[in-house]
């Protein structure tokens, strides 16, 4: 049987923001989405714990007739993508990468703020990316770890959310910045909310489009119809994720 589905994996609902882009640009594909919500958030776990969870998820997904797997999670990518590609050399595995390269391309003046989870900011992958792009002197970093939990709780407009963003973002002199990079797919739900604290002159960037572009370069066009199978920590749940996709449709 030919592999004919594209699988998306995330620690929870964040990867739906990447799937949302793919649904718009790959109309002839069928998809599987697995959100490991029962083990979220990943960003506060050790690299070994994250890697074990990701390997379990990919083992589950690759049994479901997949022609490619997208790690729609920066934390999972940082912890496990190289090891996964070694284990599954014939299966295209696409990882997330914070849009640091894009930030560098559009950079004219000002600094770049990279936001991510605690684990991604600690990880070697992000630090190597910044160094390889010769951007060490341009970049500042900021953990927005709590946004993961706000997203998982479908909490997009609460006073607690705005108090958190105010605490984290108001100390910055935004006149000094050219862009802010959202280095976690959960953060992409909050672009409108972030804009309340960040002036229009500062670009808000994420890696979703680059990831989907990479996916498109690795696969042959399918013959599907944008059907999606949903799994929640290895249990089929067709309804759990739909409100999140609807929320993205309305952004």
PDB file of N, CA and C in Angstrom, residues 185-230:
ATOM      1  N   UNK A 185       5.273  26.969  18.043  1.00  0.00           N
ATOM      2  CA  UNK A 185       4.040  27.030  17.253  1.00  0.00           C
ATOM      3  C   UNK A 185       2.832  27.429  18.100  1.00  0.00           C
ATOM      4  N   UNK A 186       2.874  27.181  19.407  1.00  0.00           N
ATOM      5  CA  UNK A 186       1.787  27.645  20.272  1.00  0.00           C
ATOM      6  C   UNK A 186       1.680  29.170  20.261  1.00  0.00           C
ATOM      7  N   UNK A 187       2.811  29.844  20.110  1.00  0.00           N
ATOM      8  CA  UNK A 187       2.810  31.311  20.185  1.00  0.00           C
ATOM      9  C   UNK A 187       2.048  31.944  19.019  1.00  0.00           C
ATOM     10  N   UNK A 188       1.897  31.204  17.929  1.00  0.00           N
ATOM     11  CA  UNK A 188       1.290  31.785  16.720  1.00  0.00           C
ATOM     12  C   UNK A 188      -0.188  32.129  16.906  1.00  0.00           C
ATOM     13  N   UNK A 189      -0.819  31.540  17.909  1.00  0.00           N
ATOM     14  CA  UNK A 189      -2.215  31.894  18.198  1.00  0.00           C
ATOM     15  C   UNK A 189      -2.341  33.338  18.692  1.00  0.00           C
ATOM     16  N   UNK A 190      -1.248  33.907  19.176  1.00  0.00           N
ATOM     17  CA  UNK A 190      -1.323  35.150  19.937  1.00  0.00           C
ATOM     18  C   UNK A 190      -0.782  36.370  19.182  1.00  0.00           C
ATOM     19  N   UNK A 191      -0.734  36.304  17.864  1.00  0.00           N
ATOM     20  CA  UNK A 191      -0.174  37.432  17.122  1.00  0.00           C
ATOM     21  C   UNK A 191      -0.959  38.721  17.350  1.00  0.00           C
ATOM     22  N   UNK A 192      -2.263  38.635  17.327  1.00  0.00           N
ATOM     23  CA  UNK A 192      -3.074  39.833  17.545  1.00  0.00           C
ATOM     24  C   UNK A 192      -2.895  40.369  18.965  1.00  0.00           C
ATOM     25  N   UNK A 193      -2.788  39.470  19.918  1.00  0.00           N
ATOM     26  CA  UNK A 193      -2.602  39.882  21.307  1.00  0.00           C
ATOM     27  C   UNK A 193      -1.216  40.492  21.517  1.00  0.00           C
ATOM     28  N   UNK A 194      -0.209  39.908  20.878  1.00  0.00           N
ATOM     29  CA  UNK A 194       1.142  40.451  20.972  1.00  0.00           C
ATOM     30  C   UNK A 194       1.212  41.859  20.402  1.00  0.00           C
ATOM     31  N   UNK A 195       0.455  42.085  19.343  1.00  0.00           N
ATOM     32  CA  UNK A 195       0.506  43.385  18.667  1.00  0.00           C
ATOM     33  C   UNK A 195       0.032  44.522  19.570  1.00  0.00           C
ATOM     34  N   UNK A 196      -0.719  44.214  20.598  1.00  0.00           N
ATOM     35  CA  UNK A 196      -1.161  45.254  21.532  1.00  0.00           C
ATOM     36  C   UNK A 196       0.017  45.832  22.316  1.00  0.00           C
ATOM     37  N   UNK A 197       1.126  45.088  22.372  1.00  0.00           N
ATOM     38  CA  UNK A 197       2.292  45.529  23.127  1.00  0.00           C
ATOM     39  C   UNK A 197       3.497  45.828  22.231  1.00  0.00           C
ATOM     40  N   UNK A 198       3.376  45.490  20.946  1.00  0.00           N
ATOM     41  CA  UNK A 198       4.498  45.621  20.012  1.00  0.00           C
ATOM     42  C   UNK A 198       4.077  46.535  18.874  1.00  0.00           C
ATOM     43  N   UNK A 199       4.823  47.585  18.589  1.00  0.00           N
ATOM     44  CA  UNK A 199       4.405  48.531  17.537  1.00  0.00           C
ATOM     45  C   UNK A 199       4.428  47.904  16.147  1.00  0.00           C
ATOM     46  N   UNK A 200       3.670  48.497  15.234  1.00  0.00           N
ATOM     47  CA  UNK A 200       3.566  47.993  13.863  1.00  0.00           C
ATOM     48  C   UNK A 200       4.906  47.991  13.140  1.00  0.00           C
ATOM     49  N   UNK A 201       5.838  48.792  13.591  1.00  0.00           N
ATOM     50  CA  UNK A 201       7.152  48.854  12.949  1.00  0.00           C
ATOM     51  C   UNK A 201       7.987  47.601  13.188  1.00  0.00           C
ATOM     52  N   UNK A 202       7.579  46.774  14.143  1.00  0.00           N
ATOM     53  CA  UNK A 202       8.308  45.549  14.475  1.00  0.00           C
ATOM     54  C   UNK A 202       7.613  44.368  13.807  1.00  0.00           C
ATOM     55  N   UNK A 203       8.346  43.622  12.989  1.00  0.00           N
ATOM     56  CA  UNK A 203       7.794  42.452  12.312  1.00  0.00           C
ATOM     57  C   UNK A 203       7.575  41.314  13.306  1.00  0.00           C
ATOM     58  N   UNK A 204       6.436  40.639  13.199  1.00  0.00           N
ATOM     59  CA  UNK A 204       6.185  39.420  13.970  1.00  0.00           C
ATOM     60  C   UNK A 204       6.321  38.238  13.012  1.00  0.00           C
ATOM     61  N   UNK A 205       7.308  37.384  13.252  1.00  0.00           N
ATOM     62  CA  UNK A 205       7.671  36.333  12.295  1.00  0.00           C
ATOM     63  C   UNK A 205       7.525  34.953  12.927  1.00  0.00           C
ATOM     64  N   UNK A 206       7.145  33.976  12.100  1.00  0.00           N
ATOM     65  CA  UNK A 206       7.124  32.583  12.551  1.00  0.00           C
ATOM     66  C   UNK A 206       7.626  31.680  11.429  1.00  0.00           C
ATOM     67  N   UNK A 207       7.854  30.410  11.769  1.00  0.00           N
ATOM     68  CA  UNK A 207       8.459  29.487  10.818  1.00  0.00           C
ATOM     69  C   UNK A 207       7.490  28.610  10.058  1.00  0.00           C
ATOM     70  N   UNK A 208       6.190  28.861  10.153  1.00  0.00           N
ATOM     71  CA  UNK A 208       5.215  27.954   9.536  1.00  0.00           C
ATOM     72  C   UNK A 208       5.337  27.897   8.017  1.00  0.00           C
ATOM     73  N   UNK A 209       5.433  29.054   7.379  1.00  0.00           N
ATOM     74  CA  UNK A 209       5.505  29.052   5.920  1.00  0.00           C
ATOM     75  C   UNK A 209       6.763  28.361   5.428  1.00  0.00           C
ATOM     76  N   UNK A 210       7.885  28.617   6.077  1.00  0.00           N
ATOM     77  CA  UNK A 210       9.122  27.955   5.680  1.00  0.00           C
ATOM     78  C   UNK A 210       9.046  26.452   5.839  1.00  0.00           C
ATOM     79  N   UNK A 211       8.371  25.998   6.885  1.00  0.00           N
ATOM     80  CA  UNK A 211       8.222  24.561   7.109  1.00  0.00           C
ATOM     81  C   UNK A 211       7.360  23.922   6.032  1.00  0.00           C
ATOM     82  N   UNK A 212       6.267  24.565   5.679  1.00  0.00           N
ATOM     83  CA  UNK A 212       5.390  24.023   4.634  1.00  0.00           C
ATOM     84  C   UNK A 212       6.097  24.063   3.276  1.00  0.00           C
ATOM     85  N   UNK A 213       6.865  25.099   3.025  1.00  0.00           N
ATOM     86  CA  UNK A 213       7.647  25.143   1.779  1.00  0.00           C
ATOM     87  C   UNK A 213       8.606  23.968   1.701  1.00  0.00           C
ATOM     88  N   UNK A 214       9.260  23.663   2.815  1.00  0.00           N
ATOM     89  CA  UNK A 214      10.190  22.530   2.846  1.00  0.00           C
ATOM     90  C   UNK A 214       9.440  21.216   2.628  1.00  0.00           C
ATOM     91  N   UNK A 215       8.297  21.074   3.259  1.00  0.00           N
ATOM     92  CA  UNK A 215       7.473  19.874   3.074  1.00  0.00           C
ATOM     93  C   UNK A 215       7.109  19.696   1.605  1.00  0.00           C
ATOM     94  N   UNK A 216       6.662  20.752   0.958  1.00  0.00           N
ATOM     95  CA  UNK A 216       6.243  20.680  -0.444  1.00  0.00           C
ATOM     96  C   UNK A 216       7.391  20.249  -1.344  1.00  0.00           C
ATOM     97  N   UNK A 217       8.613  20.612  -0.987  1.00  0.00           N
ATOM     98  CA  UNK A 217       9.772  20.259  -1.814  1.00  0.00           C
ATOM     99  C   UNK A 217      10.145  18.781  -1.693  1.00  0.00           C
ATOM    100  N   UNK A 218       9.627  18.102  -0.667  1.00  0.00           N
ATOM    101  CA  UNK A 218      10.037  16.721  -0.390  1.00  0.00           C
ATOM    102  C   UNK A 218       9.015  15.668  -0.819  1.00  0.00           C
ATOM    103  N   UNK A 219       7.816  16.093  -1.174  1.00  0.00           N
ATOM    104  CA  UNK A 219       6.754  15.127  -1.465  1.00  0.00           C
ATOM    105  C   UNK A 219       6.231  15.297  -2.887  1.00  0.00           C
ATOM    106  N   UNK A 220       5.637  14.234  -3.386  1.00  0.00           N
ATOM    107  CA  UNK A 220       4.908  14.308  -4.643  1.00  0.00           C
ATOM    108  C   UNK A 220       3.459  14.669  -4.323  1.00  0.00           C
ATOM    109  N   UNK A 221       2.853  15.414  -5.225  1.00  0.00           N
ATOM    110  CA  UNK A 221       1.474  15.845  -5.004  1.00  0.00           C
ATOM    111  C   UNK A 221       0.558  14.647  -4.849  1.00  0.00           C
ATOM    112  N   UNK A 222      -0.318  14.721  -3.865  1.00  0.00           N
ATOM    113  CA  UNK A 222      -1.204  13.605  -3.571  1.00  0.00           C
ATOM    114  C   UNK A 222      -2.493  13.650  -4.363  1.00  0.00           C
ATOM    115  N   UNK A 223      -3.368  12.733  -4.005  1.00  0.00           N
ATOM    116  CA  UNK A 223      -4.681  12.647  -4.647  1.00  0.00           C
ATOM    117  C   UNK A 223      -5.778  12.634  -3.587  1.00  0.00           C
ATOM    118  N   UNK A 224      -5.508  13.302  -2.485  1.00  0.00           N
ATOM    119  CA  UNK A 224      -6.473  13.344  -1.402  1.00  0.00           C
ATOM    120  C   UNK A 224      -7.385  14.552  -1.496  1.00  0.00           C
ATOM    121  N   UNK A 225      -8.067  14.855  -0.384  1.00  0.00           N
ATOM    122  CA  UNK A 225      -9.061  15.934  -0.395  1.00  0.00           C
ATOM    123  C   UNK A 225      -9.086  16.689   0.930  1.00  0.00           C
ATOM    124  N   UNK A 226      -7.922  16.833   1.549  1.00  0.00           N
ATOM    125  CA  UNK A 226      -7.790  17.598   2.788  1.00  0.00           C
ATOM    126  C   UNK A 226      -8.535  16.951   3.953  1.00  0.00           C
ATOM    127  N   UNK A 227      -8.668  15.647   3.926  1.00  0.00           N
ATOM    128  CA  UNK A 227      -9.244  14.938   5.059  1.00  0.00           C
ATOM    129  C   UNK A 227      -8.216  14.884   6.191  1.00  0.00           C
ATOM    130  N   UNK A 228      -8.692  14.963   7.428  1.00  0.00           N
ATOM    131  CA  UNK A 228      -7.786  14.958   8.578  1.00  0.00           C
ATOM    132  C   UNK A 228      -8.236  13.895   9.577  1.00  0.00           C
ATOM    133  N   UNK A 229      -7.284  13.061   9.989  1.00  0.00           N
ATOM    134  CA  UNK A 229      -7.500  12.168  11.127  1.00  0.00           C
ATOM    135  C   UNK A 229      -6.835  12.808  12.342  1.00  0.00           C
ATOM    136  N   UNK A 230      -7.572  12.930  13.439  1.00  0.00           N
ATOM    137  CA  UNK A 230      -7.037  13.534  14.652  1.00  0.00           C
ATOM    138  C   UNK A 230      -6.778  12.470  15.712  1.00  0.00           C
TER     139      UNK A 230
END
